[in-house]
């Protein structure tokens, strides 16, 4: 019997006086259970109800973050912050876009760490409630800086971005994880479709449906209706989570560590004096036990130790204790996970690629409505917010269909890295289409057949890029060194993505405005710079493992 025998909760088959041995060294408690053997016998069915609730919760975040895209440029001009100079719209609209991701970058890592400690469910629900309130605040804002403040609140309270990925990893195993993660980009695409569609169709309802929205309120707040619809979706997700979402983080992983080392040493002295040698890494935690299976360890001298002093051992016997009594356990598998412990190449390479992907995609998200809404003479297409919303809506539906019906097959056939590289490369087609669109529109003086043909090609290519998200989400979740580090790993990844997403709108929109104003590279400089970033992302993708 080893020196690491300690008190553990009573298991079936262990009666009073039984001895249970714990393997030495830290081990990781797995949340999911795989079939015995090197390879799973068959695919584990996905938990449909929990999967539906989780995906519906995730739907709220892209809707609230993209619902403003079709009208944000018009809203900025309406506040008067540009002073009548429409060429400055890109600067101020970019700041509103960036505010969300900047505050999210500051807070999301702490939300991830809190979910490791408090559980996934309460963090998810608090994020949904925060989205609801801040979205309503955005719709009721009449000044530019009030819009920025409401947007900051959205980002700060949106704690469920990284947590959803942790929950997805915890409700799936290696036999069905690719199918589970395939839904996440699809939901993002659906949300990114519904958001702009809601924003484009339901903005300015007083002028579009005067017989219904004839009250003065809708004249004063022309963009409140789409914000209210987005807030209602978040609130419905909150209620659904309240009624049906189950916690995926086991309670044994949410333990309260005693903060008094002297007290802990005094309380564990009987174990050490009886022959159980507690190494420094075998931290002692105070665990509140409740229920009829709680037991207390009572050390006693081993007969072997009496015969041979050189082999001192201790036998731990079990005796019932009252519910709620504090007992102490070695917690090698629950040693606190720090940021330094996950800063390894295994974790950092996927996060770096996530950063490239987030910057590229967010730049596209900002440039597409900005370029489409800019006058033809200014290097755009002169589209209305309604047209932009319809185009983005159709593209999102196409992207979702491509993702859900093709991603699992493509991933299993070609592997994660090959699929990621191929999908990411389609961003080059998307970006190169912008200068071509501007050229064709200027030559024809309108958005003619040639322009619409290029728009179709551009948006099909953008739909093809959607499979990058499933690949990178799986890379990040699989890179977590232990299950107890899953929330922190996803939190660090989401922080990185939020930082670059905060930079991307300001950089892309500001460069677009400067490119048009100063006619840099004939008004195309911003596009070629983004192409260079995409090439950098393709180079970084070679660092990813070929398969997960």
Coordinates of C-alpha atoms in Angstrom, one line a residue:
X1 CA 0.0 0.0 0.0
X2 CA 1.4 3.4 -1.0
X3 CA 1.9 6.5 1.1
X4 CA -0.9 8.3 -0.7
X5 CA -3.8 6.5 0.8
X6 CA -6.4 9.1 1.8
X7 CA -10.0 9.5 2.7
X8 CA -12.4 9.4 -0.3
X9 CA -16.2 9.4 -0.5
X10 CA -17.7 6.0 0.1
X11 CA -18.2 4.1 -3.2
X12 CA -20.5 1.2 -3.7
X13 CA -18.7 -1.9 -2.6
X14 CA -16.6 -0.2 0.1
X15 CA -17.9 -0.9 3.5
X16 CA -16.7 0.5 6.9
X17 CA -13.1 -0.6 7.4
X18 CA -12.4 -1.0 3.8
X19 CA -9.2 0.4 2.3
X20 CA -9.1 2.4 -0.9
X21 CA -5.8 3.3 -2.6
X22 CA -5.3 6.4 -4.6
X23 CA -2.6 6.4 -7.4
X24 CA 0.2 8.8 -6.7
X25 CA 0.6 11.9 -8.8
X26 CA -1.9 14.3 -10.1
X27 CA -4.7 13.1 -12.4
X28 CA -7.3 14.9 -14.3
X29 CA -11.0 14.2 -13.7
X30 CA -12.6 13.6 -17.1
X31 CA -16.1 15.0 -17.6
X32 CA -17.0 12.7 -20.4
X33 CA -16.7 9.0 -20.4
X34 CA -15.4 7.1 -23.4
X35 CA -15.9 3.4 -24.1
X36 CA -13.1 1.1 -23.1
X37 CA -10.4 0.5 -25.5
X38 CA -8.3 2.7 -27.8
X39 CA -11.1 3.5 -30.1
X40 CA -14.8 4.1 -29.4
X41 CA -17.2 1.3 -30.3
X42 CA -19.7 3.8 -31.9
X43 CA -20.8 7.4 -31.9
X44 CA -22.3 8.5 -28.7
X45 CA -25.7 10.2 -29.3
X46 CA -25.8 13.9 -28.7
X47 CA -27.9 15.1 -25.7
X48 CA -30.5 16.7 -27.9
X49 CA -32.4 18.8 -25.3
X50 CA -29.2 20.2 -23.7
X51 CA -27.7 20.8 -27.1
X52 CA -30.8 22.7 -28.3
X53 CA -30.8 24.9 -25.2
X54 CA -27.0 25.6 -25.4
X55 CA -27.3 26.5 -29.1
X56 CA -30.3 28.8 -28.5
X57 CA -28.4 30.6 -25.8
X58 CA -25.4 31.0 -28.1
X59 CA -27.8 32.5 -30.8
X60 CA -28.4 35.5 -28.6
X61 CA -24.8 36.8 -28.8
X62 CA -24.4 37.1 -32.6
X63 CA -27.8 38.6 -32.9
X64 CA -27.1 41.3 -30.4
X65 CA -23.7 42.0 -31.8
X66 CA -24.7 42.2 -35.5
X67 CA -28.2 43.7 -35.3
X68 CA -26.8 47.2 -35.5
X69 CA -24.7 46.6 -38.6
X70 CA -27.2 47.7 -41.3
X71 CA -28.1 51.0 -39.6
X72 CA -25.1 51.9 -37.5
X73 CA -23.7 54.2 -40.2
X74 CA -27.0 56.0 -40.5
X75 CA -27.4 56.2 -36.8
X76 CA -23.9 57.7 -36.4
X77 CA -24.8 60.4 -39.0
X78 CA -28.1 61.0 -37.2
X79 CA -26.4 61.8 -33.9
X80 CA -24.6 64.7 -35.6
X81 CA -21.1 63.6 -34.3
X82 CA -19.7 63.8 -37.8
X83 CA -20.6 67.5 -38.2
X84 CA -22.2 66.8 -41.6
X85 CA -19.0 65.3 -43.0
X86 CA -20.2 61.8 -44.1
X87 CA -16.6 60.8 -44.9
X88 CA -15.9 60.7 -41.2
X89 CA -18.7 58.1 -40.6
X90 CA -16.3 55.2 -40.7
X91 CA -14.2 56.5 -37.8
X92 CA -17.1 56.9 -35.4
X93 CA -19.0 53.8 -36.6
X94 CA -15.8 51.8 -36.0
X95 CA -15.5 53.0 -32.5
X96 CA -19.0 51.8 -31.7
X97 CA -18.2 48.4 -33.2
X98 CA -14.9 48.2 -31.3
X99 CA -16.4 49.2 -27.9
X100 CA -18.3 45.9 -27.7
X101 CA -15.2 43.7 -28.2
X102 CA -12.9 45.9 -26.2
X103 CA -14.9 45.6 -23.0
X104 CA -15.6 41.9 -23.8
X105 CA -11.8 41.3 -24.0
X106 CA -11.3 42.9 -20.6
X107 CA -14.1 40.8 -18.9
X108 CA -14.4 37.5 -20.8
X109 CA -11.4 35.8 -19.2
X110 CA -12.7 36.6 -15.8
X111 CA -16.1 35.2 -16.8
X112 CA -14.3 32.0 -17.9
X113 CA -12.4 31.6 -14.7
X114 CA -15.6 32.3 -12.7
X115 CA -17.4 29.5 -14.7
X116 CA -14.7 27.1 -13.6
X117 CA -15.3 28.1 -10.0
X118 CA -19.1 28.9 -9.8
X119 CA -20.4 26.7 -12.6
X120 CA -21.3 27.2 -16.2
X121 CA -25.0 27.8 -15.8
X122 CA -25.0 30.9 -13.6
X123 CA -22.4 32.6 -15.8
X124 CA -24.4 31.9 -18.9
X125 CA -27.6 33.2 -17.4
X126 CA -26.0 36.4 -16.1
X127 CA -24.6 37.1 -19.5
X128 CA -28.0 36.7 -21.2
X129 CA -29.6 39.1 -18.7
X130 CA -26.9 41.6 -19.3
X131 CA -27.3 41.4 -23.0
X132 CA -31.1 42.0 -22.7
X133 CA -30.7 45.2 -20.6
X134 CA -27.8 46.7 -22.5
X135 CA -29.5 46.1 -25.9
X136 CA -32.6 48.0 -24.7
X137 CA -30.3 50.8 -23.5
X138 CA -28.7 51.0 -27.0
X139 CA -32.0 51.4 -28.6
X140 CA -33.0 54.2 -26.3
X141 CA -29.8 56.2 -26.7
X142 CA -30.0 59.5 -28.6
X143 CA -26.4 60.8 -28.3
X144 CA -23.2 59.3 -29.7
X145 CA -21.5 58.7 -26.4
X146 CA -24.6 57.1 -24.9
X147 CA -24.4 54.6 -27.8
X148 CA -20.8 53.9 -27.0
X149 CA -21.6 53.4 -23.3
X150 CA -24.4 51.0 -24.1
X151 CA -22.2 49.1 -26.5
X152 CA -19.5 48.8 -23.8
X153 CA -22.1 47.4 -21.4
X154 CA -23.0 44.7 -23.9
X155 CA -19.4 43.6 -24.2
X156 CA -18.7 43.7 -20.4
X157 CA -21.8 41.7 -19.5
X158 CA -21.5 39.2 -22.3
X159 CA -19.9 36.4 -20.4
X160 CA -21.3 33.4 -22.2
X161 CA -19.1 33.5 -25.3
X162 CA -16.3 31.3 -24.1
X163 CA -18.5 29.4 -21.6
X164 CA -20.6 28.0 -24.4
X165 CA -17.6 26.3 -25.9
X166 CA -16.6 24.8 -22.6
X167 CA -20.1 23.5 -22.1
X168 CA -20.1 22.0 -25.6
X169 CA -16.9 20.2 -24.9
X170 CA -18.4 18.9 -21.6
X171 CA -21.6 17.5 -23.1
X172 CA -19.8 15.7 -26.0
X173 CA -17.0 13.2 -26.3
X174 CA -14.5 12.4 -29.0
X175 CA -17.0 10.3 -30.9
X176 CA -19.5 13.1 -31.4
X177 CA -17.6 16.3 -30.7
X178 CA -17.2 17.2 -34.4
X179 CA -21.0 16.9 -34.8
X180 CA -21.5 19.0 -31.7
X181 CA -19.1 21.8 -32.7
X182 CA -20.4 21.8 -36.3
X183 CA -23.6 23.4 -34.9
X184 CA -21.8 26.3 -33.2
X185 CA -20.6 28.1 -36.4
X186 CA -24.0 27.3 -37.9
X187 CA -25.7 29.1 -35.0
X188 CA -23.3 32.0 -35.3
X189 CA -24.1 32.2 -39.0
X190 CA -27.8 32.0 -38.2
X191 CA -27.4 34.7 -35.6
X192 CA -25.3 36.8 -38.0
X193 CA -28.1 36.3 -40.5
X194 CA -31.0 37.1 -38.2
X195 CA -29.2 40.1 -36.6
X196 CA -28.6 42.2 -39.8
X197 CA -32.0 41.0 -41.2
X198 CA -33.8 42.2 -38.1
X199 CA -31.7 45.4 -38.1
X200 CA -32.4 46.1 -41.8
X201 CA -36.1 45.3 -41.9
X202 CA -37.3 46.7 -38.6
X203 CA -35.3 49.9 -38.5
X204 CA -37.3 53.2 -39.0
X205 CA -40.7 51.5 -38.6
X206 CA -42.5 54.8 -38.5
X207 CA -41.6 55.5 -42.2
X208 CA -42.0 51.9 -43.3
X209 CA -45.3 51.0 -41.6
X210 CA -46.9 54.4 -40.6
X211 CA -50.3 52.8 -40.0
X212 CA -48.9 50.6 -37.2
X213 CA -46.0 52.6 -35.8
X214 CA -47.6 56.1 -35.9
X215 CA -46.7 57.1 -32.3
X216 CA -44.2 59.9 -31.8
X217 CA -42.0 57.4 -29.8
X218 CA -41.0 55.6 -33.0
X219 CA -40.1 58.9 -34.7
X220 CA -37.8 59.8 -31.7
X221 CA -36.3 56.3 -31.5
X222 CA -36.2 54.9 -35.1
X223 CA -33.9 52.1 -34.3
X224 CA -35.4 50.9 -31.0
X225 CA -37.6 48.2 -32.6
X226 CA -34.8 46.0 -33.9
X227 CA -32.9 46.5 -30.6
X228 CA -36.1 45.4 -28.7
X229 CA -36.5 42.3 -30.8
X230 CA -32.9 41.3 -30.1
X231 CA -33.4 41.9 -26.4
X232 CA -36.5 39.7 -26.4
X233 CA -34.5 36.9 -28.0
X234 CA -31.9 37.2 -25.2
X235 CA -34.6 37.2 -22.6
X236 CA -36.3 34.1 -24.0
X237 CA -32.9 32.4 -23.9
X238 CA -32.5 33.4 -20.3
X239 CA -35.9 31.9 -19.4
X240 CA -35.1 28.7 -21.4
X241 CA -31.8 28.3 -19.5
X242 CA -33.6 29.0 -16.2
X243 CA -36.1 26.2 -16.9
X244 CA -34.0 23.5 -18.7
X245 CA -30.3 24.1 -18.7
X246 CA -28.3 21.6 -16.6
X247 CA -24.9 22.3 -15.0
X248 CA -22.1 20.5 -16.8
X249 CA -19.3 21.3 -14.4
X250 CA -19.3 18.6 -11.6
X251 CA -19.6 19.9 -8.1
X252 CA -16.4 18.1 -7.1
X253 CA -14.5 20.5 -9.4
X254 CA -16.0 23.6 -7.7
X255 CA -14.2 23.4 -4.3
X256 CA -13.4 26.0 -1.7
X257 CA -9.8 26.0 -0.9
X258 CA -8.9 26.8 2.7
X259 CA -7.1 30.1 2.9
X260 CA -5.4 29.4 6.2
X261 CA -2.4 27.2 5.5
X262 CA -1.6 26.9 9.3
X263 CA -5.1 25.7 10.0
X264 CA -4.9 23.3 7.1
X265 CA -1.6 21.9 8.4
X266 CA -2.9 21.5 11.9
X267 CA -6.0 19.7 10.7
X268 CA -4.0 17.3 8.5
X269 CA -1.3 16.6 11.2
X270 CA -3.1 13.4 12.4
X271 CA -2.9 11.9 8.9
X272 CA 0.8 12.7 8.6
X273 CA 1.6 11.4 12.1
X274 CA -0.1 8.2 11.2
X275 CA 2.2 7.5 8.3
X276 CA 0.4 9.3 5.4
X277 CA 3.1 11.5 3.8
X278 CA 1.5 14.6 2.2
X279 CA 3.7 16.1 -0.4
X280 CA 3.6 19.8 -1.1
X281 CA 1.7 19.4 -4.3
X282 CA -1.0 17.4 -2.5
X283 CA -2.8 20.5 -1.4
X284 CA -5.4 20.1 1.3
X285 CA -8.8 21.5 0.5
X286 CA -11.9 22.0 2.7
X287 CA -14.8 20.2 1.0
X288 CA -18.3 20.6 2.2
X289 CA -19.9 17.2 2.1
X290 CA -23.6 16.5 2.3
X291 CA -25.8 13.5 1.9
X292 CA -25.8 10.0 3.4
X293 CA -22.6 8.8 1.7
X294 CA -20.3 11.3 3.5
X295 CA -17.6 9.6 5.5
X296 CA -14.6 10.5 7.7
X297 CA -11.2 8.9 7.4
X298 CA -9.6 7.6 10.6
X299 CA -5.9 6.7 10.2
X300 CA -4.5 3.8 12.2
X301 CA -1.1 2.1 12.3
X302 CA -0.5 -0.5 9.7
X303 CA 0.5 -4.1 10.8
X304 CA 3.1 -4.0 8.2
X305 CA 4.5 -0.8 9.7
X306 CA 4.8 -2.5 13.1
X307 CA 6.8 -5.3 11.7
X308 CA 9.0 -3.2 9.5
X309 CA 9.7 0.4 10.5
X310 CA 11.3 1.1 7.1
X311 CA 7.9 0.5 5.4
X312 CA 5.7 2.8 7.4
X313 CA 2.1 2.7 6.1
X314 CA -1.3 3.6 7.3
X315 CA -4.7 2.1 6.8
X316 CA -7.5 4.5 6.4
X317 CA -10.9 3.3 7.7
X318 CA -14.3 4.7 7.0
X319 CA -16.9 5.9 9.4
X320 CA -20.1 7.8 8.7
X321 CA -20.3 11.6 9.5
X322 CA -23.1 14.0 9.7
X323 CA -24.2 15.8 6.5
X324 CA -22.5 19.2 6.1
X325 CA -19.4 18.1 8.1
X326 CA -16.1 19.4 6.6
X327 CA -13.6 16.7 5.6
X328 CA -10.3 17.1 3.9
X329 CA -9.0 15.5 0.7
X330 CA -5.9 15.6 -1.4
X331 CA -6.8 17.5 -4.5
X332 CA -4.0 16.7 -7.0
X333 CA -6.6 16.7 -9.8
X334 CA -8.1 20.0 -8.7
X335 CA -4.9 22.1 -8.2
X336 CA -5.7 25.7 -9.1
X337 CA -5.2 26.3 -12.8
X338 CA -3.2 29.4 -13.6
X339 CA -2.7 31.3 -16.9
X340 CA 1.0 30.4 -16.8
X341 CA 0.1 26.7 -16.7
X342 CA -1.7 26.9 -20.1
X343 CA 0.8 29.1 -21.9
X344 CA 2.2 26.2 -24.0
X345 CA 2.6 25.8 -27.7
X346 CA -0.3 23.3 -27.6
X347 CA -2.6 26.1 -26.5
X348 CA -1.0 29.2 -28.0
X349 CA -0.8 28.0 -31.6
X350 CA -4.6 27.5 -31.9
X351 CA -5.3 30.8 -30.1
X352 CA -2.9 32.7 -32.4
X353 CA -4.8 31.3 -35.4
X354 CA -8.1 32.2 -33.7
X355 CA -6.8 35.8 -33.5
X356 CA -6.0 35.9 -37.3
X357 CA -9.4 34.4 -38.1
X358 CA -11.3 36.8 -35.7
X359 CA -9.5 39.9 -37.2
X360 CA -10.1 38.9 -40.8
X361 CA -13.7 38.0 -40.2
X362 CA -14.5 41.1 -38.2
X363 CA -12.9 43.3 -40.8
X364 CA -15.2 41.7 -43.4
X365 CA -18.2 42.2 -41.1
X366 CA -17.4 45.9 -40.9
X367 CA -16.3 46.5 -44.5
X368 CA -19.2 44.8 -46.2
X369 CA -22.0 47.0 -45.0
X370 CA -19.7 50.1 -44.9
X371 CA -18.7 49.6 -48.6
X372 CA -22.1 48.6 -49.7
X373 CA -23.7 51.7 -48.1
X374 CA -21.2 54.2 -49.3
X375 CA -22.1 56.2 -52.4
X376 CA -20.9 54.9 -55.7
X377 CA -18.8 58.0 -56.2
X378 CA -17.1 57.3 -52.9
X379 CA -16.0 53.8 -53.8
X380 CA -19.2 52.0 -52.7
X381 CA -22.4 50.6 -54.1
X382 CA -25.0 53.0 -52.6
X383 CA -27.2 50.3 -51.1
X384 CA -29.9 50.9 -48.5
X385 CA -29.9 49.3 -45.0
X386 CA -32.8 47.1 -46.2
X387 CA -30.8 45.7 -49.2
X388 CA -27.7 45.1 -47.0
X389 CA -29.8 43.2 -44.5
X390 CA -31.3 41.0 -47.1
X391 CA -27.9 40.2 -48.7
X392 CA -26.4 39.4 -45.3
X393 CA -29.4 37.3 -44.4
X394 CA -29.3 35.1 -47.5
X395 CA -25.5 34.7 -47.1
X396 CA -26.0 33.6 -43.5
X397 CA -28.6 31.0 -44.4
X398 CA -26.3 29.6 -47.1
X399 CA -23.3 29.5 -44.6
X400 CA -25.4 27.7 -42.0
X401 CA -26.5 25.0 -44.5
X402 CA -23.0 24.5 -45.7
X403 CA -21.7 24.2 -42.2
X404 CA -24.3 21.7 -40.8
X405 CA -24.4 19.4 -43.8
X406 CA -20.8 19.4 -45.0
X407 CA -18.5 20.2 -42.0
X408 CA -18.5 16.7 -40.3
X409 CA -17.8 14.9 -43.5
X410 CA -15.2 17.3 -44.7
X411 CA -13.4 17.3 -41.3
X412 CA -13.3 13.5 -41.1
X413 CA -12.3 13.2 -44.8
X414 CA -9.5 15.8 -44.9
X415 CA -8.7 16.5 -41.3
X416 CA -8.9 19.7 -39.2
X417 CA -5.9 21.6 -40.6
X418 CA -6.5 21.0 -44.3
X419 CA -10.2 22.0 -43.9
X420 CA -9.2 25.1 -41.9
X421 CA -6.6 26.2 -44.4
X422 CA -8.9 25.7 -47.4
X423 CA -11.8 27.5 -45.8
X424 CA -9.6 30.4 -44.5
X425 CA -8.2 30.9 -48.0
X426 CA -11.7 31.9 -49.3
X427 CA -11.3 35.2 -47.5
X428 CA -8.9 36.2 -50.2
X429 CA -11.7 35.9 -52.7
X430 CA -14.1 37.9 -50.5
X431 CA -11.7 40.8 -50.0
X432 CA -10.5 41.0 -53.6
X433 CA -14.1 41.3 -54.7
X434 CA -14.4 44.7 -53.0
X435 CA -12.1 46.7 -55.4
X436 CA -13.7 44.9 -58.4
X437 CA -17.2 45.9 -57.2
X438 CA -16.2 49.5 -56.8
X439 CA -14.7 49.6 -60.3
X440 CA -17.7 48.0 -61.9
X441 CA -20.2 50.2 -60.1
X442 CA -18.2 53.4 -61.0
X443 CA -18.0 52.4 -64.7
X444 CA -21.7 51.6 -65.0
X445 CA -22.8 54.4 -62.6
X446 CA -25.1 51.9 -60.9
X447 CA -25.2 48.4 -59.4
X448 CA -25.8 46.5 -62.6
X449 CA -25.8 42.9 -63.6
X450 CA -22.0 42.6 -63.4
X451 CA -22.0 44.1 -59.9
X452 CA -24.6 41.6 -58.7
X453 CA -22.8 38.7 -60.2
X454 CA -19.6 39.6 -58.2
X455 CA -21.8 40.1 -55.1
X456 CA -23.1 36.5 -55.5
X457 CA -19.5 35.1 -55.9
X458 CA -18.3 37.2 -52.9
X459 CA -21.0 36.0 -50.6
X460 CA -20.7 32.4 -51.7
X461 CA -17.0 32.6 -50.9
X462 CA -17.9 34.1 -47.5
X463 CA -20.3 31.3 -46.8
X464 CA -17.4 28.8 -47.5
X465 CA -15.2 30.5 -44.9
X466 CA -17.8 29.5 -42.2
X467 CA -16.2 26.1 -41.7
X468 CA -13.1 27.7 -40.2
X469 CA -15.0 28.3 -37.0
X470 CA -15.8 24.7 -36.3
X471 CA -12.2 23.7 -36.9
X472 CA -10.7 26.4 -34.6
X473 CA -13.2 25.8 -31.8
X474 CA -12.3 22.2 -31.8
X475 CA -8.6 23.0 -31.8
X476 CA -9.0 25.3 -28.8
X477 CA -11.1 22.9 -26.7
X478 CA -8.8 19.9 -27.5
X479 CA -5.7 22.0 -26.6
X480 CA -6.8 22.4 -23.0
X481 CA -4.2 20.6 -20.9
X482 CA -6.9 19.3 -18.4
X483 CA -10.6 19.4 -18.2
X484 CA -10.3 21.7 -15.2
X485 CA -8.5 24.2 -17.5
X486 CA -11.1 24.1 -20.1
X487 CA -12.9 27.3 -19.0
X488 CA -9.7 29.2 -18.6
X489 CA -8.4 28.0 -22.0
X490 CA -11.6 29.1 -23.8
X491 CA -11.6 32.3 -21.8
X492 CA -8.0 33.1 -22.9
X493 CA -8.9 32.3 -26.5
X494 CA -12.0 34.5 -26.4
X495 CA -10.0 37.3 -24.8
X496 CA -7.6 37.2 -27.7
X497 CA -10.4 37.1 -30.2
X498 CA -12.1 40.0 -28.4
X499 CA -9.0 42.1 -28.5
X500 CA -8.5 41.7 -32.2
X501 CA -12.2 42.2 -32.8
X502 CA -12.0 45.4 -30.9
X503 CA -9.1 46.6 -33.1
X504 CA -10.5 45.3 -36.4
X505 CA -13.6 47.6 -36.7
X506 CA -11.6 50.8 -35.9
X507 CA -8.6 49.7 -38.1
X508 CA -10.8 48.6 -41.1
X509 CA -13.3 51.5 -41.0
X510 CA -10.6 54.1 -40.4
X511 CA -8.4 52.7 -43.2
X512 CA -11.4 52.6 -45.5
X513 CA -12.2 56.3 -44.7
X514 CA -8.5 57.3 -45.2
X515 CA -8.2 55.3 -48.4
X516 CA -11.3 56.9 -49.9
X517 CA -10.5 60.4 -48.7
X518 CA -6.8 60.4 -49.8
X519 CA -7.4 58.0 -52.8
X520 CA -4.6 55.8 -51.6
X521 CA -3.9 53.1 -54.2
X522 CA -6.9 54.4 -56.2
X523 CA -9.1 53.8 -53.2
X524 CA -8.1 50.2 -52.7
X525 CA -5.3 50.3 -50.1
X526 CA -7.4 48.9 -47.3
X527 CA -8.3 45.8 -49.3
X528 CA -4.7 44.9 -50.2
X529 CA -3.6 45.4 -46.6
X530 CA -6.3 43.0 -45.4
X531 CA -5.1 40.5 -48.0
X532 CA -1.7 40.7 -46.5
X533 CA -3.2 39.8 -43.1
X534 CA -4.9 36.8 -44.6
X535 CA -1.6 35.6 -46.1
X536 CA -0.1 35.9 -42.6
X537 CA -3.0 33.8 -41.2
X538 CA -2.3 31.1 -43.8
X539 CA 1.3 31.0 -42.8
X540 CA 0.4 30.7 -39.1
X541 CA -1.9 27.8 -39.9
X542 CA 1.0 25.5 -40.6
X543 CA 1.7 25.5 -36.9
X544 CA -1.6 23.7 -36.2
X545 CA -1.5 19.9 -35.7
X546 CA -2.7 18.0 -38.7
X547 CA -5.4 16.2 -36.8
X548 CA -7.1 16.5 -33.4

